[in-house]
mmCIF file of C-alpha atoms in Angstrom:
data_model
loop_
_atom_site.group_PDB
_atom_site.id
_atom_site.type_symbol
_atom_site.label_atom_id
_atom_site.label_comp_id
_atom_site.label_asym_id
_atom_site.label_seq_id
_atom_site.Cartn_x
_atom_site.Cartn_y
_atom_site.Cartn_z
ATOM 1 C CA ASP A 11 23.158 12.798 19.247
ATOM 2 C CA THR A 12 19.357 12.413 19.220
ATOM 3 C CA THR A 13 19.014 10.248 16.118
ATOM 4 C CA LEU A 14 17.405 6.835 15.922
ATOM 5 C CA GLU A 15 19.174 3.800 14.528
ATOM 6 C CA LYS A 16 15.826 2.085 13.923
ATOM 7 C CA ILE A 17 12.324 1.416 15.154
ATOM 8 C CA GLU A 18 10.911 -2.095 15.034
ATOM 9 C CA ILE A 19 7.325 -3.249 15.413
ATOM 10 C CA ASP A 20 7.058 -6.958 16.175
ATOM 11 C CA GLY A 21 10.478 -7.412 14.556
ATOM 12 C CA LEU A 22 9.648 -5.454 11.370
ATOM 13 C CA GLU A 23 11.474 -2.189 10.729
ATOM 14 C CA ALA A 24 9.511 1.039 10.299
ATOM 15 C CA THR A 25 10.612 3.450 7.576
ATOM 16 C CA TRP A 26 11.047 7.207 7.683
ATOM 17 C CA ASN A 27 8.510 9.073 5.547
ATOM 18 C CA SER A 28 10.054 12.417 4.619
ATOM 19 C CA ILE A 29 6.707 13.712 3.319
ATOM 20 C CA THR A 30 4.814 13.162 6.587
ATOM 21 C CA GLY A 31 7.899 13.695 8.788
ATOM 22 C CA ARG A 32 7.401 10.518 10.788
ATOM 23 C CA TYR A 33 8.236 6.821 10.906
ATOM 24 C CA GLU A 34 5.575 4.546 9.413
ATOM 25 C CA ILE A 35 4.763 0.881 9.106
ATOM 26 C CA LYS A 36 1.720 -0.930 7.745
ATOM 27 C CA VAL A 37 0.359 -3.932 9.634
ATOM 28 C CA ASN A 38 -2.494 -6.406 9.254
ATOM 29 C CA ARG A 39 -5.832 -5.391 10.765
ATOM 30 C CA ASP A 40 -6.230 -8.440 13.008
ATOM 31 C CA ILE A 41 -3.428 -7.500 15.446
ATOM 32 C CA ASN A 42 -4.557 -6.114 18.835
ATOM 33 C CA SER A 43 -1.202 -4.928 20.176
ATOM 34 C CA TYR A 44 2.353 -4.367 18.979
ATOM 35 C CA SER A 45 5.783 -4.579 20.540
ATOM 36 C CA VAL A 46 7.483 -1.275 19.656
ATOM 37 C CA GLU A 47 11.257 -1.099 20.109
ATOM 38 C CA ALA A 48 13.196 2.099 19.464
ATOM 39 C CA ILE A 49 16.995 2.014 19.286
ATOM 40 C CA ALA A 50 19.054 5.199 19.470
ATOM 41 C CA THR A 51 22.190 5.690 17.401
ATOM 42 C CA GLU A 52 24.127 6.840 20.493
ATOM 43 C CA LEU A 53 24.779 4.026 23.011
ATOM 44 C CA THR A 54 24.296 6.281 26.059
ATOM 45 C CA ALA A 55 21.249 8.205 24.815
ATOM 46 C CA GLU A 56 18.008 7.875 26.746
ATOM 47 C CA VAL A 57 15.051 6.542 24.768
ATOM 48 C CA SER A 58 11.377 6.755 25.692
ATOM 49 C CA VAL A 59 8.646 4.843 23.850
ATOM 50 C CA ASP A 60 5.322 6.371 24.912
ATOM 51 C CA GLY A 61 6.612 6.828 28.482
ATOM 52 C CA THR A 62 8.612 3.590 28.823
ATOM 53 C CA ASN A 63 12.282 4.553 29.231
ATOM 54 C CA GLY A 64 15.633 2.920 28.620
ATOM 55 C CA THR A 65 19.269 3.614 27.792
ATOM 56 C CA HIS A 66 20.060 3.151 24.082
ATOM 57 C CA THR A 67 16.819 1.186 23.591
ATOM 58 C CA ALA A 68 13.264 1.083 24.923
ATOM 59 C CA THR A 69 10.433 -1.355 24.252
ATOM 60 C CA LYS A 70 6.723 -1.057 24.977
ATOM 61 C CA MET A 71 3.588 -3.023 24.120
ATOM 62 C CA VAL A 72 1.199 -0.635 22.389
ATOM 63 C CA THR A 73 -2.526 -1.274 21.954
ATOM 64 C CA ASN A 74 -3.949 -1.026 18.442
ATOM 65 C CA GLN A 75 -6.160 1.995 17.751
ATOM 66 C CA LEU A 76 -8.488 1.535 14.783
ATOM 67 C CA GLY A 77 -6.963 2.757 11.523
ATOM 68 C CA GLU A 78 -3.793 4.413 12.784
ATOM 69 C CA THR A 79 -1.889 4.260 16.063
ATOM 70 C CA ILE A 80 0.532 7.127 16.813
ATOM 71 C CA VAL A 81 3.377 6.355 19.222
ATOM 72 C CA PRO A 82 5.638 9.193 20.456
ATOM 73 C CA ILE A 83 9.332 8.326 20.812
ATOM 74 C CA ARG A 84 11.756 10.678 22.552
ATOM 75 C CA VAL A 85 15.541 10.439 22.255
ATOM 76 C CA THR A 86 17.585 12.451 24.770
ATOM 77 C CA ALA A 87 21.281 13.005 24.070
ATOM 78 C CA PRO A 88 23.889 11.981 26.673
ATOM 79 C CA ASN A 89 24.223 15.669 27.687
ATOM 80 C CA THR A 90 20.563 15.355 28.933
ATOM 81 C CA ILE A 91 19.825 18.814 27.481
ATOM 82 C CA THR A 92 19.130 18.041 23.836
ATOM 83 C CA SER A 93 16.186 15.844 22.908
ATOM 84 C CA LYS A 94 14.033 15.101 19.915
ATOM 85 C CA VAL A 95 10.573 13.585 19.623
ATOM 86 C CA TYR A 96 9.747 11.285 16.718
ATOM 87 C CA ASN A 97 6.304 9.977 15.896
ATOM 88 C CA LEU A 98 5.675 6.435 14.755
ATOM 89 C CA ALA A 99 2.475 5.785 12.804
ATOM 90 C CA ILE A 100 1.308 2.165 12.844
ATOM 91 C CA ILE A 101 -1.182 2.012 9.981
ATOM 92 C CA GLU A 102 -3.606 -0.830 9.367
ATOM 93 C CA LYS A 103 -3.480 -2.271 5.865
ATOM 94 C CA SER A 104 -6.666 -1.667 3.898
ATOM 95 C CA ASN A 105 -9.215 -4.399 3.199
ATOM 96 C CA ASN A 106 -10.661 -2.449 0.225
ATOM 97 C CA ALA A 107 -10.579 -4.559 -2.945
ATOM 98 C CA MET A 108 -13.126 -2.527 -4.894
ATOM 99 C CA LEU A 109 -12.706 -1.571 -8.526
ATOM 100 C CA GLY A 110 -12.322 2.146 -9.121
ATOM 101 C CA TYR A 111 -12.392 2.404 -12.914
ATOM 102 C CA VAL A 112 -11.510 0.840 -16.265
ATOM 103 C CA LYS A 113 -10.082 2.889 -19.134
ATOM 104 C CA LEU A 114 -9.457 1.572 -22.626
ATOM 105 C CA ASN A 115 -7.392 3.812 -24.917
ATOM 106 C CA GLY A 116 -7.712 6.581 -22.326
ATOM 107 C CA LYS A 117 -11.519 6.582 -22.155
ATOM 108 C CA ALA A 118 -13.528 5.444 -19.141
ATOM 109 C CA VAL A 119 -15.590 2.336 -19.868
ATOM 110 C CA ALA A 120 -18.635 1.262 -17.834
ATOM 111 C CA PRO A 121 -19.642 -2.382 -17.537
ATOM 112 C CA ASN A 122 -22.249 -3.647 -19.990
ATOM 113 C CA GLY A 123 -25.344 -5.657 -19.000
ATOM 114 C CA ASP A 124 -23.173 -8.751 -18.545
ATOM 115 C CA GLY A 125 -20.793 -6.889 -16.224
ATOM 116 C CA GLU A 126 -18.036 -6.882 -18.852
ATOM 117 C CA TYR A 127 -15.959 -3.922 -19.979
ATOM 118 C CA TYR A 128 -16.300 -3.774 -23.750
ATOM 119 C CA LEU A 129 -14.576 -1.808 -26.506
ATOM 120 C CA GLU A 130 -14.986 -2.102 -30.256
ATOM 121 C CA VAL A 131 -12.152 -0.876 -32.487
ATOM 122 C CA VAL A 132 -11.619 -0.707 -36.241
ATOM 123 C CA SER A 133 -9.542 -3.437 -37.853
ATOM 124 C CA LYS A 134 -6.472 -1.244 -38.389
ATOM 125 C CA VAL A 135 -6.020 -0.837 -34.607
ATOM 126 C CA GLN A 136 -3.300 -3.251 -33.508
ATOM 127 C CA SER A 137 -3.134 -2.548 -29.756
ATOM 128 C CA VAL A 138 -5.138 -1.025 -26.939
ATOM 129 C CA LEU A 139 -3.907 0.805 -23.844
ATOM 130 C CA VAL A 140 -5.573 -0.805 -20.817
ATOM 131 C CA GLU A 141 -5.785 0.965 -17.454
ATOM 132 C CA VAL A 142 -7.546 -0.486 -14.419
ATOM 133 C CA GLY A 143 -7.651 1.450 -11.138
ATOM 134 C CA ALA A 144 -8.497 0.126 -7.695
ATOM 135 C CA GLN A 145 -10.315 2.312 -5.178
ATOM 136 C CA HIS A 146 -7.372 1.924 -2.760
ATOM 137 C CA ASP A 147 -3.845 2.598 -3.988
ATOM 138 C CA GLY A 148 -2.469 -0.314 -1.948
ATOM 139 C CA ALA A 149 -4.664 -2.951 -3.611
ATOM 140 C CA THR A 150 -3.083 -5.332 -6.126
ATOM 141 C CA ILE A 151 -4.576 -5.717 -9.586
ATOM 142 C CA ASN A 152 -3.794 -8.952 -11.409
ATOM 143 C CA LEU A 153 -4.512 -8.842 -15.134
ATOM 144 C CA GLU A 154 -3.662 -12.021 -17.023
ATOM 145 C CA GLY A 155 -1.041 -13.058 -14.437
ATOM 146 C CA GLU A 156 0.698 -9.677 -14.120
ATOM 147 C CA ASP A 157 0.404 -7.841 -10.781
ATOM 148 C CA GLN A 158 0.517 -4.061 -10.389
ATOM 149 C CA THR A 159 -0.318 -2.062 -7.261
ATOM 150 C CA GLY A 160 -2.991 0.652 -7.262
ATOM 151 C CA VAL A 161 -3.267 1.056 -11.037
ATOM 152 C CA TRP A 162 -2.625 -1.553 -13.726
ATOM 153 C CA ARG A 163 -1.393 -0.014 -16.982
ATOM 154 C CA GLY A 164 -0.284 -1.840 -20.072
ATOM 155 C CA THR A 165 -0.659 -2.196 -23.805
ATOM 156 C CA LYS A 166 -2.423 -5.255 -25.140
ATOM 157 C CA VAL A 167 -1.670 -6.346 -28.697
ATOM 158 C CA LEU A 168 -4.791 -7.426 -30.581
ATOM 159 C CA GLN A 169 -4.164 -10.813 -32.186
ATOM 160 C CA THR A 170 -7.726 -12.018 -32.823
ATOM 161 C CA ASP A 171 -11.106 -10.465 -33.639
ATOM 162 C CA LEU A 172 -12.165 -10.787 -29.998
ATOM 163 C CA GLU A 173 -9.661 -10.473 -27.170
ATOM 164 C CA GLU A 174 -10.644 -11.208 -23.553
ATOM 165 C CA TYR A 175 -8.647 -10.218 -20.497
ATOM 166 C CA ASP A 176 -9.624 -11.202 -16.965
ATOM 167 C CA PHE A 177 -8.482 -9.352 -13.869
ATOM 168 C CA THR A 178 -8.938 -9.489 -10.110
ATOM 169 C CA ILE A 179 -8.273 -7.019 -7.302
ATOM 170 C CA THR A 180 -6.814 -8.092 -3.943
ATOM 171 C CA ALA A 181 -6.912 -5.818 -0.900
ATOM 172 C CA GLU A 182 -3.661 -4.479 0.561
ATOM 173 C CA ASN A 183 -4.031 -6.792 3.574
ATOM 174 C CA GLY A 184 -4.395 -9.856 1.298
ATOM 175 C CA SER A 185 -8.128 -10.394 1.671
ATOM 176 C CA PRO A 186 -10.643 -10.083 0.121
ATOM 177 C CA THR A 187 -10.182 -10.529 -3.612
ATOM 178 C CA THR A 188 -12.870 -9.262 -5.990
ATOM 179 C CA GLY A 189 -13.547 -10.372 -9.540
ATOM 180 C CA PRO A 190 -12.847 -11.842 -11.898
ATOM 181 C CA TYR A 191 -13.784 -8.910 -14.098
ATOM 182 C CA THR A 192 -13.607 -9.246 -17.890
ATOM 183 C CA ILE A 193 -12.449 -6.804 -20.536
ATOM 184 C CA LYS A 194 -13.493 -7.630 -24.119
ATOM 185 C CA ILE A 195 -12.025 -5.874 -27.138
ATOM 186 C CA LYS A 196 -13.654 -6.588 -30.512
ATOM 187 C CA THR A 197 -12.087 -5.693 -33.844
ATOM 188 C CA SER A 198 -14.548 -4.842 -36.600
#
């Protein structure tokens, strides 16, 4: 058996990404090195984490490479003939908190001279579809107290002649936060 029970980085478990065919975990950018522990499913399997070997488990301190650190992990079955290599990608969380776009009722809206995103609708319109996209899909958009990751989508019911909605964007790693930005929707 050459399967892994789990891989932990500083006590946090990496997850298998079936699209990329590797284990992955996202970490904060300010960490210089990581303790990587790989545990085989089979108790007598040999495990190697980037050249550091052990039976059933192996642990190695790995130095951070900017952006993404790839760590090879080999599991050798007890028969010592069959082995499998897994890759672990340690990915730094993004610090990008930039606004990508604002769409109101499906149409892109640019900021006006005051930096606000403005839409005027006729009086019979009762709601507006709001979509705000961050440049990075891991950033969190908070619009009026509701968080969504990557893209904020929702319908806002128009209750007054001028509705204002403020939003901010926080980077995947928690800092920085940009905004507040303002969306204004006027009913005429």
